[in-house]
Each structure stands twice: as C-alpha cells, then as structure tokens.
Coordinates of C-alpha atoms in Angstrom, one line a residue:
Chain Q
M53 CA 36.3 2.0 36.8
M54 CA 33.6 0.2 37.6
V55 CA 32.0 3.3 38.9
A56 CA 32.8 5.3 35.5
F57 CA 31.0 2.0 33.5
F58 CA 28.6 2.5 35.7
G59 CA 28.0 6.5 35.5
A60 CA 28.9 6.1 31.2
I61 CA 25.6 3.8 30.9
E62 CA 23.5 6.0 33.3
T63 CA 24.2 9.0 31.0
G64 CA 24.1 7.1 28.0
I65 CA 20.1 5.5 28.6
I66 CA 19.5 10.1 29.7
Y67 CA 21.2 10.6 26.2
A68 CA 19.3 7.6 24.7
L69 CA 16.3 10.5 24.6
M70 CA 17.8 12.9 22.3
A71 CA 19.1 9.9 20.3
L72 CA 15.7 8.5 19.8
G73 CA 14.5 12.4 18.5
V74 CA 17.2 12.5 15.9
Y75 CA 15.9 8.5 14.7
L76 CA 12.4 10.7 14.2
S77 CA 13.9 12.8 12.5
F78 CA 16.7 11.4 10.5
R79 CA 15.0 8.2 9.9
V80 CA 11.5 7.9 9.9
L81 CA 11.3 11.1 8.5
D82 CA 14.2 10.9 6.6
F83 CA 14.5 15.2 7.6
P84 CA 18.3 15.7 8.3
D85 CA 17.0 18.6 11.2
L86 CA 20.2 19.9 12.5
T87 CA 17.8 22.2 15.5
V88 CA 18.7 19.4 18.0
D89 CA 22.2 21.0 18.8
G90 CA 19.8 24.2 19.8
S91 CA 16.6 22.6 21.2
F92 CA 19.0 20.1 23.8
V93 CA 19.7 23.1 25.5
T94 CA 15.8 25.3 24.8
G95 CA 14.9 21.7 27.2
A96 CA 17.8 22.7 29.7
A97 CA 17.4 26.3 29.8
V98 CA 13.7 26.4 30.3
S99 CA 13.8 23.4 33.0
A100 CA 16.5 24.7 34.8
M101 CA 14.9 28.5 35.0
F102 CA 11.5 27.0 36.1
I103 CA 13.3 24.6 39.1
V104 CA 15.9 27.8 40.1
N105 CA 12.2 29.7 40.1
G106 CA 10.8 27.5 43.0
Q107 CA 9.0 25.3 40.2
P108 CA 8.2 21.3 41.2
P109 CA 10.7 19.6 39.1
L110 CA 8.2 17.4 37.0
A111 CA 6.3 20.3 35.8
A112 CA 9.5 21.7 34.8
T113 CA 10.6 18.8 32.5
I114 CA 7.5 18.9 31.1
L115 CA 7.4 22.7 29.8
G116 CA 11.0 21.9 29.0
M117 CA 10.1 19.5 27.0
A118 CA 6.7 21.7 25.9
A119 CA 9.3 24.6 24.5
G120 CA 11.8 21.8 22.3
F121 CA 8.6 20.0 20.8
L122 CA 7.9 24.5 19.5
A123 CA 11.3 24.5 18.3
G124 CA 11.1 21.8 16.3
C125 CA 7.2 22.3 15.1
I126 CA 9.1 26.3 13.8
T127 CA 12.4 24.2 12.0
G128 CA 8.7 22.2 10.2
L129 CA 6.9 25.4 9.3
L130 CA 9.9 26.7 8.0
H131 CA 10.8 23.5 5.7
T132 CA 6.6 23.1 4.9
K133 CA 5.8 26.2 4.5
G134 CA 8.3 28.3 3.6
K135 CA 10.1 25.9 0.9
I136 CA 13.5 26.1 2.7
N137 CA 16.0 23.2 2.7
P138 CA 15.8 20.9 4.7
L139 CA 19.4 21.4 6.3
L140 CA 19.4 24.9 6.3
S141 CA 15.6 25.2 8.5
G142 CA 17.6 23.7 10.7
I143 CA 20.8 25.6 10.8
L144 CA 18.6 28.4 11.2
M145 CA 16.5 27.8 14.1
M146 CA 19.6 25.9 15.5
I147 CA 21.0 29.6 15.4
A148 CA 18.0 31.4 16.5
L149 CA 18.1 29.3 18.8
Y150 CA 21.3 30.6 20.6
S151 CA 20.2 33.8 21.0
I152 CA 16.8 32.1 22.3
N153 CA 18.3 30.4 25.4
L154 CA 20.6 32.8 26.5
R155 CA 17.2 35.0 26.8
I156 CA 16.0 32.2 28.6
M157 CA 18.5 32.1 30.8
G158 CA 18.4 35.9 31.8
G159 CA 21.0 36.7 29.9
Q160 CA 24.3 34.3 31.8
S161 CA 25.2 31.4 29.6
N162 CA 24.9 29.0 32.8
V163 CA 22.6 28.4 35.5
P164 CA 23.5 26.4 38.8
L165 CA 21.0 24.2 39.8
L166 CA 23.2 22.2 42.9
N167 CA 21.6 23.4 45.7
E168 CA 18.1 23.0 44.1
S169 CA 15.4 20.1 43.8
T170 CA 15.6 18.8 40.8
L171 CA 13.5 15.3 39.5
F172 CA 16.6 13.4 40.5
T173 CA 16.9 14.6 44.0
S174 CA 13.8 13.9 44.8
I175 CA 13.3 10.4 43.1
T176 CA 16.9 10.0 45.6
G177 CA 15.1 11.0 48.4
L178 CA 11.9 9.4 47.6
W179 CA 14.2 5.1 47.0
N180 CA 16.0 6.1 50.5
G181 CA 12.8 6.4 52.2
F182 CA 11.7 2.9 51.5
G183 CA 13.7 0.4 54.8
I184 CA 15.6 -1.6 52.0
S185 CA 17.0 1.1 50.0
Q186 CA 20.1 0.9 53.4
P187 CA 21.4 -2.5 52.9
V188 CA 20.6 -2.6 48.7
N189 CA 22.6 0.8 48.2
Q190 CA 25.7 -0.9 50.5
F191 CA 25.7 -3.8 47.6
L192 CA 25.2 -1.7 45.1
S193 CA 27.8 0.1 45.9
T194 CA 30.1 -2.6 46.1
I195 CA 29.5 -3.5 42.4
G196 CA 30.0 0.3 41.5
I197 CA 26.1 2.0 41.2
T198 CA 26.6 4.5 43.8
N199 CA 22.9 5.6 43.1
P200 CA 20.5 3.4 41.9
S201 CA 17.4 5.0 41.9
I202 CA 18.8 7.6 39.7
I203 CA 19.7 4.8 36.9
I204 CA 16.9 2.7 37.3
F205 CA 14.9 5.6 37.4
A206 CA 16.2 6.4 34.3
L207 CA 16.0 3.2 32.7
I208 CA 12.1 2.9 33.4
L209 CA 11.4 6.0 31.9
T210 CA 13.8 5.9 29.0
L211 CA 12.0 2.6 28.1
V212 CA 8.4 4.0 28.5
V213 CA 9.4 6.8 25.5
K214 CA 10.9 3.2 23.9
F215 CA 7.5 1.3 24.1
L216 CA 5.3 4.8 23.3
T217 CA 7.2 5.5 20.1
D218 CA 7.0 2.0 19.0
Y219 CA 2.8 2.5 19.8
F220 CA 2.8 5.5 17.6
L221 CA 4.6 4.2 14.6
K222 CA 2.6 1.8 14.4
T223 CA -1.0 4.0 14.3
E224 CA -3.0 5.7 11.1
I225 CA -0.8 8.7 11.8
G226 CA 2.2 6.6 12.9
L227 CA 1.8 5.0 9.7
A228 CA 1.2 8.2 7.6
L229 CA 4.6 9.7 9.6
R230 CA 6.4 7.2 8.3
A231 CA 5.6 7.4 4.8
T232 CA 6.4 10.1 4.6
G233 CA 9.5 9.8 5.0
D234 CA 9.7 6.8 2.7
N235 CA 7.2 8.2 -0.3
K236 CA 5.7 11.8 0.5
R237 CA 4.3 11.2 -3.4
M238 CA 2.0 7.8 -2.2
I239 CA 0.4 9.1 1.1
R240 CA -0.4 12.3 -0.3
S241 CA -2.4 10.4 -2.7
L242 CA -3.9 8.6 0.2
S243 CA -5.5 12.0 2.0
A244 CA -3.0 12.3 3.9
N245 CA -1.2 16.1 4.5
T246 CA 2.5 15.7 4.4
D247 CA 3.2 19.3 5.7
G248 CA 1.3 18.8 9.2
L249 CA 3.0 15.3 9.6
I250 CA 6.6 16.5 8.6
I251 CA 5.4 20.1 11.8
L252 CA 4.5 17.2 13.9
G253 CA 7.3 14.8 13.1
I254 CA 9.9 17.2 13.8
G255 CA 8.4 19.0 16.8
L256 CA 8.1 15.3 18.2
S257 CA 11.7 14.7 17.7
N258 CA 12.7 17.8 19.3
A259 CA 10.5 17.4 21.7
L260 CA 12.4 13.7 23.1
V261 CA 15.6 16.2 22.2
A262 CA 14.3 18.8 25.2
L263 CA 13.4 16.2 27.3
S264 CA 17.3 14.5 27.6
G265 CA 18.5 18.0 27.7
A266 CA 16.0 19.1 31.0
L267 CA 17.5 15.7 32.4
V268 CA 20.5 16.0 31.5
A269 CA 20.5 19.3 33.4
Q270 CA 18.9 17.9 36.4
H271 CA 21.4 14.9 36.6
G272 CA 24.9 17.5 35.9
G273 CA 23.6 20.1 38.2
F274 CA 23.6 23.7 35.5
A275 CA 22.4 24.1 32.0
D276 CA 24.9 25.9 30.3
A277 CA 24.8 28.0 26.6
G278 CA 27.4 25.7 25.0
M279 CA 26.0 21.7 26.4
G280 CA 24.1 21.3 22.8
I281 CA 27.1 21.9 20.1
G282 CA 27.9 18.8 18.8
M283 CA 24.4 16.7 19.6
I284 CA 23.4 16.0 15.8
I285 CA 26.0 14.5 16.0
I286 CA 26.3 12.0 19.2
G287 CA 22.5 11.6 18.2
L288 CA 23.7 9.7 15.3
A289 CA 26.7 8.5 16.5
S290 CA 24.4 6.8 18.4
V291 CA 21.8 5.6 15.8
I292 CA 24.3 4.4 13.5
I293 CA 25.9 2.6 16.3
G294 CA 23.2 1.0 17.3
E295 CA 21.5 -0.1 14.0
A296 CA 25.0 -1.6 13.4
L297 CA 25.2 -3.8 16.2
F298 CA 21.4 -5.0 16.6
G299 CA 20.1 -3.8 13.5
T300 CA 16.9 -3.1 12.4
K301 CA 14.3 -5.8 11.8
S302 CA 11.7 -4.0 13.2
I303 CA 10.6 -0.7 15.0
A304 CA 10.9 -2.3 17.7
R305 CA 14.4 -3.1 17.4
I306 CA 15.8 -0.6 16.1
T307 CA 14.3 1.9 19.1
L308 CA 15.9 -0.7 21.0
A309 CA 19.3 -0.4 19.5
V310 CA 19.0 3.2 19.2
I311 CA 19.1 2.6 22.9
G312 CA 22.1 0.8 23.2
G313 CA 23.8 2.9 20.5
A314 CA 23.4 5.5 22.4
V315 CA 24.6 3.8 26.2
I316 CA 27.7 2.2 24.0
Y317 CA 28.6 5.6 22.6
R318 CA 29.3 6.1 26.3
I319 CA 30.8 3.7 27.0
V320 CA 33.3 4.1 24.8
V321 CA 33.9 7.6 25.1
S322 CA 33.9 7.1 28.5
L323 CA 37.2 4.4 28.0
A324 CA 39.1 6.9 25.4
L325 CA 38.8 9.4 28.5
R326 CA 41.0 6.9 30.2
V327 CA 43.3 7.1 27.6
D328 CA 46.6 9.4 28.7
F329 CA 47.0 11.7 26.4
L330 CA 43.9 12.3 25.4
E331 CA 41.8 14.8 27.6
T332 CA 37.9 16.1 27.9
G333 CA 38.8 19.1 24.9
D334 CA 39.1 15.7 23.0
M335 CA 35.4 14.2 23.5
K336 CA 34.4 16.3 19.5
L337 CA 37.1 15.0 17.6
I338 CA 36.7 11.3 19.6
T339 CA 32.7 11.7 19.1
A340 CA 33.5 12.3 14.8
V341 CA 35.8 10.0 14.6
I342 CA 33.6 7.2 15.9
V343 CA 31.1 8.3 13.9
I344 CA 33.7 8.3 10.9
G345 CA 34.5 4.3 11.7
A346 CA 30.9 3.2 12.5
L347 CA 30.0 5.0 9.3
I348 CA 33.2 3.3 7.3
T349 CA 33.8 0.0 8.9
P350 CA 30.2 -1.7 8.3
K351 CA 31.3 -0.9 4.1
V352 CA 34.7 -1.9 4.7
L353 CA 34.0 -5.1 5.9
E354 CA 30.5 -6.0 3.7
S355 CA 33.1 -5.3 0.8
R356 CA 35.6 -7.9 2.6
R357 CA 33.4 -10.5 2.3
E358 CA 32.3 -9.8 -0.9
K359 CA 35.5 -10.0 -1.8
R360 CA 35.9 -13.4 -0.4
R361 CA 33.1 -15.1 -1.9
R362 CA 33.9 -14.8 -5.0
L363 CA 37.4 -16.1 -4.2
R364 CA 35.5 -18.6 -3.0
K365 CA 33.4 -19.3 -5.1
K366 CA 35.8 -18.5 -8.3
A367 CA 38.1 -21.3 -6.3
E368 CA 35.5 -23.8 -6.2
L369 CA 35.0 -23.5 -10.4
S370 CA 38.8 -23.7 -10.3
E371 CA 38.8 -27.0 -8.3
A372 CA 35.6 -28.7 -10.3
A373 CA 37.4 -27.9 -13.3
A374 CA 40.5 -29.7 -11.8
A375 CA 37.9 -32.9 -11.1
E376 CA 36.1 -33.1 -14.1
E377 CA 40.2 -32.8 -15.8
G378 CA 41.0 -35.7 -13.1
R379 CA 38.3 -37.3 -14.2
N380 CA 38.8 -37.1 -18.2
Q381 CA 41.5 -38.2 -18.0
N382 CA 40.7 -41.5 -15.7
A383 CA 38.9 -42.1 -18.3
S384 CA 41.6 -41.9 -21.5
T385 CA 44.0 -44.2 -19.7
Chain B
M30 CA -20.0 11.5 -10.9
L31 CA -16.6 14.2 -12.9
Q32 CA -17.2 17.3 -14.2
L33 CA -14.2 19.6 -15.8
K34 CA -15.9 22.3 -17.3
Q35 CA -13.8 24.9 -20.0
V36 CA -10.6 24.0 -18.4
S37 CA -7.2 25.7 -19.9
L38 CA -4.0 24.9 -18.9
T39 CA -0.8 26.8 -19.8
F40 CA 2.3 26.4 -19.5
N41 CA 5.3 29.3 -19.8
E42 CA 3.2 31.7 -20.8
G43 CA 4.5 33.9 -22.8
T44 CA 7.8 32.5 -23.6
M45 CA 9.4 30.9 -26.2
D46 CA 8.3 27.5 -24.4
E47 CA 4.9 28.2 -24.4
K48 CA 2.7 25.5 -24.6
K49 CA -1.0 25.6 -24.6
A50 CA -1.2 22.0 -22.0
L51 CA -4.8 21.9 -21.6
Q52 CA -7.7 24.1 -24.2
N53 CA -10.8 24.7 -22.8
V54 CA -12.0 21.2 -22.1
N55 CA -14.6 19.6 -21.0
I56 CA -15.6 15.8 -19.4
E57 CA -18.6 15.1 -17.7
L58 CA -18.2 11.3 -16.2
K59 CA -21.2 9.2 -15.9
S60 CA -21.2 7.1 -12.4
G61 CA -20.0 4.1 -13.1
E62 CA -18.0 5.1 -16.5
F63 CA -14.9 3.8 -17.7
L64 CA -12.8 6.2 -19.8
T65 CA -9.8 5.4 -21.5
V66 CA -7.9 8.3 -22.5
I67 CA -5.0 7.8 -25.0
G68 CA -2.9 10.7 -27.2
S69 CA 0.7 10.8 -28.7
N70 CA 3.9 12.6 -26.0
G71 CA 2.4 16.2 -25.4
A72 CA -1.1 15.7 -26.2
G73 CA -2.3 16.7 -22.1
K74 CA -2.6 13.2 -21.0
S75 CA -1.0 14.0 -17.8
T76 CA -2.0 17.2 -17.1
L77 CA -5.7 16.5 -17.8
M78 CA -4.7 14.0 -15.0
N79 CA -3.0 16.4 -13.0
V80 CA -5.8 19.4 -13.3
I81 CA -8.2 16.6 -11.7
S82 CA -5.8 15.2 -8.9
G83 CA -5.2 18.4 -7.8
S84 CA -1.4 18.6 -8.4
V85 CA -1.8 21.0 -10.8
I86 CA -4.0 23.6 -10.7
P87 CA -5.9 25.0 -14.4
D88 CA -5.6 28.6 -15.2
T89 CA -9.4 29.0 -15.8
G90 CA -12.3 26.4 -16.1
N91 CA -13.6 24.3 -12.8
V92 CA -13.2 20.7 -11.8
Y93 CA -16.1 19.0 -10.1
I94 CA -16.8 15.5 -8.3
D95 CA -20.0 15.0 -7.0
G96 CA -21.4 18.5 -8.4
K97 CA -19.1 20.0 -5.8
A98 CA -16.0 22.0 -6.8
V99 CA -12.7 20.7 -5.9
T100 CA -10.2 23.2 -8.0
P101 CA -8.9 25.3 -4.9
M102 CA -8.9 22.0 -2.6
Q103 CA -5.0 20.7 -2.2
E104 CA -4.0 17.4 -3.7
Y105 CA -4.6 16.0 0.0
K106 CA -8.2 16.4 1.2
R107 CA -9.1 15.7 -2.7
S108 CA -7.4 12.4 -2.5
R109 CA -9.9 11.5 -0.2
M110 CA -11.9 10.8 -3.0
I111 CA -9.5 9.8 -5.7
G112 CA -7.4 6.2 -6.1
R113 CA -4.6 7.3 -8.1
V114 CA -2.5 4.3 -9.6
F115 CA 1.0 5.9 -11.1
Q116 CA 2.8 4.8 -14.1
D117 CA 6.1 3.6 -11.6
P118 CA 5.4 1.3 -9.9
M119 CA 7.8 2.8 -7.0
A120 CA 6.0 5.6 -6.8
G121 CA 2.3 4.1 -6.0
T122 CA 3.7 1.9 -2.3
A123 CA 6.2 2.4 0.4
P124 CA 9.0 0.1 -0.1
S125 CA 10.4 0.4 3.6
M126 CA 7.3 -0.3 5.0
T127 CA 5.3 -3.6 5.5
I128 CA 2.2 -4.9 2.3
E129 CA 0.0 -4.7 6.3
E130 CA 1.1 -1.0 6.8
N131 CA 1.1 -0.2 3.8
L132 CA -3.2 -1.3 2.9
A133 CA -3.6 0.5 6.7
M134 CA -2.6 3.6 4.8
A135 CA -4.1 3.2 2.3
W136 CA -7.8 1.7 4.5
A137 CA -7.5 5.3 6.0
R138 CA -7.8 6.7 2.8
D139 CA -11.2 8.4 3.1
K140 CA -11.1 8.2 6.8
K141 CA -9.6 10.4 9.9
R142 CA -6.3 9.2 10.7
S143 CA -6.5 8.4 14.3
L144 CA -3.9 7.6 17.2
K145 CA -5.0 3.7 16.8
P146 CA -3.3 1.0 15.6
G147 CA -3.4 1.4 11.8
V148 CA -3.4 -2.5 11.2
S149 CA -5.8 -4.4 13.4
K150 CA -6.4 -8.2 14.2
K151 CA -10.0 -7.7 12.5
R152 CA -8.4 -5.4 9.7
K153 CA -5.6 -8.2 8.9
T154 CA -8.5 -10.3 8.0
L155 CA -10.1 -8.1 5.7
F156 CA -6.7 -7.4 4.0
R157 CA -6.0 -10.9 3.7
E158 CA -9.0 -11.4 1.2
H159 CA -8.9 -8.8 -0.7
L160 CA -5.1 -9.8 -1.8
A161 CA -6.4 -13.2 -2.2
A162 CA -8.2 -11.9 -4.8
L163 CA -5.1 -11.2 -7.1
N164 CA -4.5 -15.0 -7.5
L165 CA -1.0 -13.8 -6.3
G166 CA 0.2 -15.3 -3.3
L167 CA 0.5 -12.0 -1.1
E168 CA -2.3 -13.0 1.5
D169 CA 0.4 -15.1 2.9
R170 CA 3.3 -12.3 2.8
L171 CA 1.5 -9.6 4.7
S172 CA 4.8 -8.8 6.8
A173 CA 6.7 -9.0 4.2
K174 CA 8.5 -5.0 3.3
V175 CA 6.8 -4.0 -0.3
G176 CA 10.8 -3.0 -1.5
L177 CA 11.1 -6.9 -1.5
L178 CA 8.3 -7.0 -3.8
S179 CA 8.5 -7.0 -8.2
G180 CA 7.3 -4.0 -10.1
G181 CA 4.4 -6.2 -10.8
E182 CA 3.0 -7.1 -7.8
R183 CA 3.6 -3.9 -6.3
Q184 CA 1.1 -2.7 -9.7
A185 CA -0.8 -5.0 -8.2
L186 CA -0.7 -3.5 -4.6
S187 CA -1.4 -0.3 -5.6
L188 CA -3.8 -1.4 -7.4
L189 CA -6.0 -2.7 -4.7
M190 CA -4.9 -0.1 -2.5
A191 CA -6.1 2.4 -4.7
T192 CA -10.0 0.7 -5.3
F193 CA -10.8 -1.2 -2.3
T194 CA -12.0 1.6 -0.4
E195 CA -14.1 2.7 -2.8
P196 CA -13.3 5.8 -4.3
N197 CA -15.6 8.2 -5.9
I198 CA -12.9 8.5 -8.9
L199 CA -10.2 5.9 -10.0
M200 CA -7.8 7.5 -11.9
L201 CA -4.8 4.9 -13.4
D202 CA -2.0 6.6 -15.1
E203 CA -0.2 4.7 -17.8
H204 CA -0.2 2.0 -15.0
T205 CA 0.9 -0.9 -17.5
A206 CA 3.8 0.8 -19.4
A207 CA 6.5 -0.1 -17.1
L208 CA 6.0 -3.3 -16.8
D209 CA 6.7 -6.6 -18.9
P210 CA 3.9 -7.7 -21.9
S211 CA 2.7 -10.7 -19.3
R212 CA 3.0 -9.4 -16.4
A213 CA 1.1 -5.8 -18.2
E214 CA -1.3 -7.7 -18.7
L215 CA -2.3 -9.3 -15.8
I216 CA -2.4 -6.3 -14.1
T217 CA -4.9 -5.1 -17.1
N218 CA -7.0 -8.2 -16.3
I219 CA -7.0 -7.3 -11.9
T220 CA -8.2 -3.1 -13.4
G221 CA -11.1 -4.3 -15.2
D222 CA -12.2 -7.4 -11.8
V223 CA -11.6 -4.8 -10.0
V224 CA -13.4 -2.0 -11.2
E225 CA -16.5 -4.3 -12.1
K226 CA -16.2 -5.0 -8.6
F227 CA -16.8 -2.2 -7.2
Q228 CA -18.8 -0.5 -9.6
L229 CA -16.5 2.4 -10.3
T230 CA -16.1 6.0 -11.9
T231 CA -12.8 4.9 -13.7
L232 CA -10.1 7.5 -16.2
M233 CA -7.5 5.1 -17.3
V234 CA -4.7 7.3 -19.7
T235 CA -2.8 4.6 -21.8
H236 CA -0.3 5.1 -24.5
N237 CA -1.0 1.0 -25.7
M238 CA -4.3 1.5 -28.3
Q239 CA -5.0 -2.4 -27.7
Q240 CA -5.6 -1.6 -24.0
A241 CA -7.8 1.2 -24.3
L242 CA -9.5 -0.5 -26.0
D243 CA -9.9 -3.9 -24.3
L244 CA -10.6 -1.5 -21.3
G245 CA -13.4 0.3 -20.9
T246 CA -16.5 2.2 -21.6
R247 CA -16.1 5.5 -23.1
L248 CA -13.0 6.4 -25.0
I249 CA -11.1 9.7 -26.4
M250 CA -8.5 10.6 -28.1
M251 CA -6.1 13.8 -27.1
D252 CA -4.0 16.1 -29.3
K253 CA -2.9 19.1 -28.4
G254 CA -4.6 19.6 -25.7
Q255 CA -8.0 19.1 -27.1
I256 CA -10.7 16.5 -27.0
I257 CA -10.3 15.3 -30.5
L258 CA -12.2 12.0 -30.6
D259 CA -14.9 10.8 -28.2
V260 CA -16.7 7.4 -28.2
A261 CA -18.7 5.6 -26.3
G262 CA -21.2 2.8 -26.1
K263 CA -21.5 0.0 -29.0
E264 CA -19.5 2.6 -31.2
K265 CA -16.7 2.0 -29.0
Q266 CA -17.5 -1.9 -28.9
E267 CA -17.2 -2.2 -32.2
L268 CA -14.0 0.8 -32.4
T269 CA -10.3 -1.5 -33.8
I270 CA -6.9 0.2 -33.9
E271 CA -6.9 0.5 -38.1
K272 CA -10.9 2.8 -37.2
L273 CA -8.4 5.2 -34.3
L274 CA -5.9 5.8 -36.7
N275 CA -8.2 6.5 -39.9
E276 CA -10.3 8.9 -37.6
F277 CA -7.6 10.4 -36.3
Q278 CA -5.9 11.1 -40.2
R279 CA -9.8 12.4 -41.2
I280 CA -9.8 14.5 -38.7
R281 CA -6.0 15.8 -38.5
G282 CA -5.5 15.7 -41.8
E283 CA -2.2 14.3 -40.2
Q284 CA -0.9 10.8 -39.8
L285 CA -0.1 10.3 -36.3
T286 CA 3.0 11.8 -35.2
N287 CA 4.6 8.6 -33.8
D288 CA 2.7 5.7 -34.5
K289 CA 5.1 3.5 -32.0
A290 CA 4.9 5.7 -28.7
V291 CA 0.1 5.2 -29.7
L292 CA 1.1 1.6 -30.2
G293 CA 3.1 0.6 -27.5

C-alpha cells in the first residue's frame, strides 16, 4: 500500500513538469495546445535514442527538451504566421509528431532502456556512494520509500523548474507573455510582439512537456510511441484539480497548486486501480471521469452555496417581519 | 512631429459596400500640439486613428513620425512611439494582472523587454508617485488586480500607462465615451493635466463637441473621409457648439446628419 502510495507521489512529481507546461499554454497564454500528446513522446524518444547510442543521460535529456521546444515553436508558427486556429494547429502538430517520433526511434514503436545508464541510475549510484545511504535506505524502505534518491531528485528538479517559472513570469518578457493571454490588443499597443511571444510561450510549454517525457522514459525504462496518448487531459486534470484545491491567489501559488494537482491525480488513479473490477486499460476512462468531476464539482458546490445563502436571507427576512409583527401586536394590546 | 501626406483608404473597393474611409487626408501636427477630431459616425475618425497606429495600412499616402515614414512598420513596433487609450475601459489594461504589473508593462513600452523583474522596488516608488498624481487612491492598491477597478479608475490607469513614458504621439480614441458624465469629466480633467505635464503631441477623437472645445489647441472636423474644417489658436478658443454647427451647414449645405451622436 505505502509502496504504491509513494510510487504515485514519485510519478506525480515527474508528471508535474508536464502539467506546468500545460499551465503555461492553457492558462497563461489561453492557448489550448494539443501538441503535448506528441511532444511528450518526442522528449522521451530523443533522450532514449541518445542514451541507447551511448550519450550521457543529462545531455540526452536536455536535447529531448530542446526537441520539444522546437515542436512547440512550430505549433506557434502555424497559429501566428499561418493563421490556423490554435486547437487545429496543435492537433496537426500532434499528428505530424506521431510519425516524426517513430522516425526518431528508428522505426520501432518501443525503445527499451532497461540496461542503459539513465539520469535515475546515475542519481541512485551517486546516492549509494554516500556513507549514510545504507541505514537511511533501510529506514525509508520500512515506511514504503524504496528508492529515496529518485523521489528527492525529482522533487528538487520540479521545484527548481517551478521557481524558474515563477521568476520568468514576473520578468518584463514574462509580464508581456501573460498579457498576451489576457489582452492581446493592449500589449500590442505597448510595443510587444504578440506573435513572437506566443511562439516563445508554446515553445517553452512544450520544452517542459518534453522534459517530463524524457524523465518518464528513463524512469519507466522505455520510450513508446503511444506513451503520449491522453497526456493533455492528464495535464489539464492536474491544473484543474490543483487550482480547485489549492487556489489561484498568486503565480507562485498556482504553480505549486499545479504540482500538487499532478501528485493528487496520480494518487487518485493508483487508488482507483486498486478497485477490483478496474483494469490498467481503464486508465484513460478514469482520467476522463476525474477531469469531468473536477470541472463539475466546483460549479455544483457553488450553486448549492448560493441557494443556501438565498434561503438563509429569506428566512432572516421573514423572521424579522415576524418579530416586527409581534412588536406591533404587543404595542396594540 | 506627426505628418500624414495624401492618405487615402477605401474599404471593399469595387463592391456595393465600397466606402471611401479616407480621401486624400493631409495633417501636420507640430510638437506639443493637441488636436481634437470630431465628426459624425462613419466620418473616418477611427480609420484615421487606425492608420496612424498601424492596425490598418492605407491604400496610398504615408504617415511620418518625427520625419520618419512609419507606414510599412508593424503596429507593435510603431507603438514604441505612440501611447494609446481606447474607448473601451477593458481594452487598455490586462484585468487578471495587478496595477503594478500593468504599469510595468507600459513602462517597458519604449525599451527592450528583458529577463529582469518587471516590478522592482525602485519602479514601485516611481509608480506610486505617478498614481498619487491621479488623486484616486490607486497608489495604495499597487498589488490589486486591475479587473477589480471601476471603469473610470481603469481609464485613468490606461491614461497614465499611455503617457508616463512620454511617447512622441498620444492618441485618445473616444476615451471617455463609455463612462458616466462625472467620471468622464474626471478623465477629461486628468487628460488635460497629463498632456500639459508631459507636453505631449496629442490626437483626440471624440463624439462630444463640448469636450472637443474644452480640450486641445487645434480642432478638425471630418466628414465622409475628408477634413472639412481646421481651426487653431485664438479662433479655436472662441469656438462654440453653435458656431461649429453653423460652420458645418455652411460647408456641407446640410444639417449635421446626426446631431445627437455628435453632441454626445
């Protein structure tokens, strides 16, 4: 149970990078970008191929990220210069990437990384080199954390990306990027090149998605052409769950919420998979149900609160009227 | 400072809906001049603004700012030199961002945007000073989201954002039309103050004749894409609404088609 729980947290933290990317496109730029399903695999495929060919895993991961950035930029170009609707530009890029990813993986639909040295095996190796790792590992494994170095590394990396995102969104360029999603006409009248900002923003978003894909491949031990299917919905689920649970007061709060949302999503899925009649193949259905739930629940709660508030007002009014009447009667008798 | 030379623009040329929005328009604005533009609906005022700002490219003719032809320049590049306030209070600010962030974006208009923080301590002090001059209490609400402000407050903020970098040209596009009379008066007063303070070369389009008379050093009236009246200096100071209406009748030989819209 605890092993599965911490496993869910671990994957959640890695997928949180993808969710941060989705937050950049969907929320900051107000651009529903479906490139994600493809660029996630691109990140995985590029890093896997470099690793298989003997390159250092860190360089392979960065190159995977760069490939995602490029894919995002092309989506941005399709929309801004080609004047294609945002949804359609994303879908076109996603479809195109499916073939491109197969090409990257040398025509195979699956590239195994089991006996390769990945970012995670190097981190684990580094950790086990420390003197204290033995007793710490033993203690942690009793509470269900089998490989502490991975979870710590993933957490640090995700937090670094979070703080970089927070900082970036407050720089002069970041402000202009946010305004592009908020009020294009205004920021254009303030001399910002909105086309360029959209291309940059979608590029950065997909770079994060690809980074997440590269890490998921190295964590899971393979890159697969189908591993990106439904990724956009998972990202969206993380963003929506996070915002609903942790609030949207400031940028720093939202990015933290998105990471929290990604982790909670994984925990919910791992709990759902423990239900007897659900199978691994039901994952996508579970995801869809979670997203629908996360979208509808806040609205239902809100309208019920409103209703109760109105009823209470009504009750207060009639009470006051009754009291008034009572006073009048007392006065007359 | 601002020059329009033989600018013409026709929409839907060769169709039933053909409309000559601008016909051979020539304007020359000297530095520090404050021009008000009046005219009924469809006279070409908005097109004139759009041609200057670059959101519309004229068929023929050129626009010059500081002697430099800006006609082929894209809107966002041109806006380094032009401060704008729109009619819609929603249009000039980013509602989900804070007052200080909006000001920071406007502050960066004539500079290159970098990866430095947009809102620094030094800038905050500067923003606070500028906001205090508006007398709306906005200086104490720097980190409030602009979406929470009223239409008048937003328009005052837009005005500040358009002017405090001292652009070469300030363009006001019926910027008080969406406000109630008292708010409109407030914004009109602030407009007079900031234009004076920064000595801005200004172009203001308005439907409100009284406003056109109260503000500005020069006035032009447009009709059917042409400038039919151009008064400045002492003559402008002595204008009244009645004189304007008579003048229109004399030139066009007809009553102003829609007095109500013009009188605002």
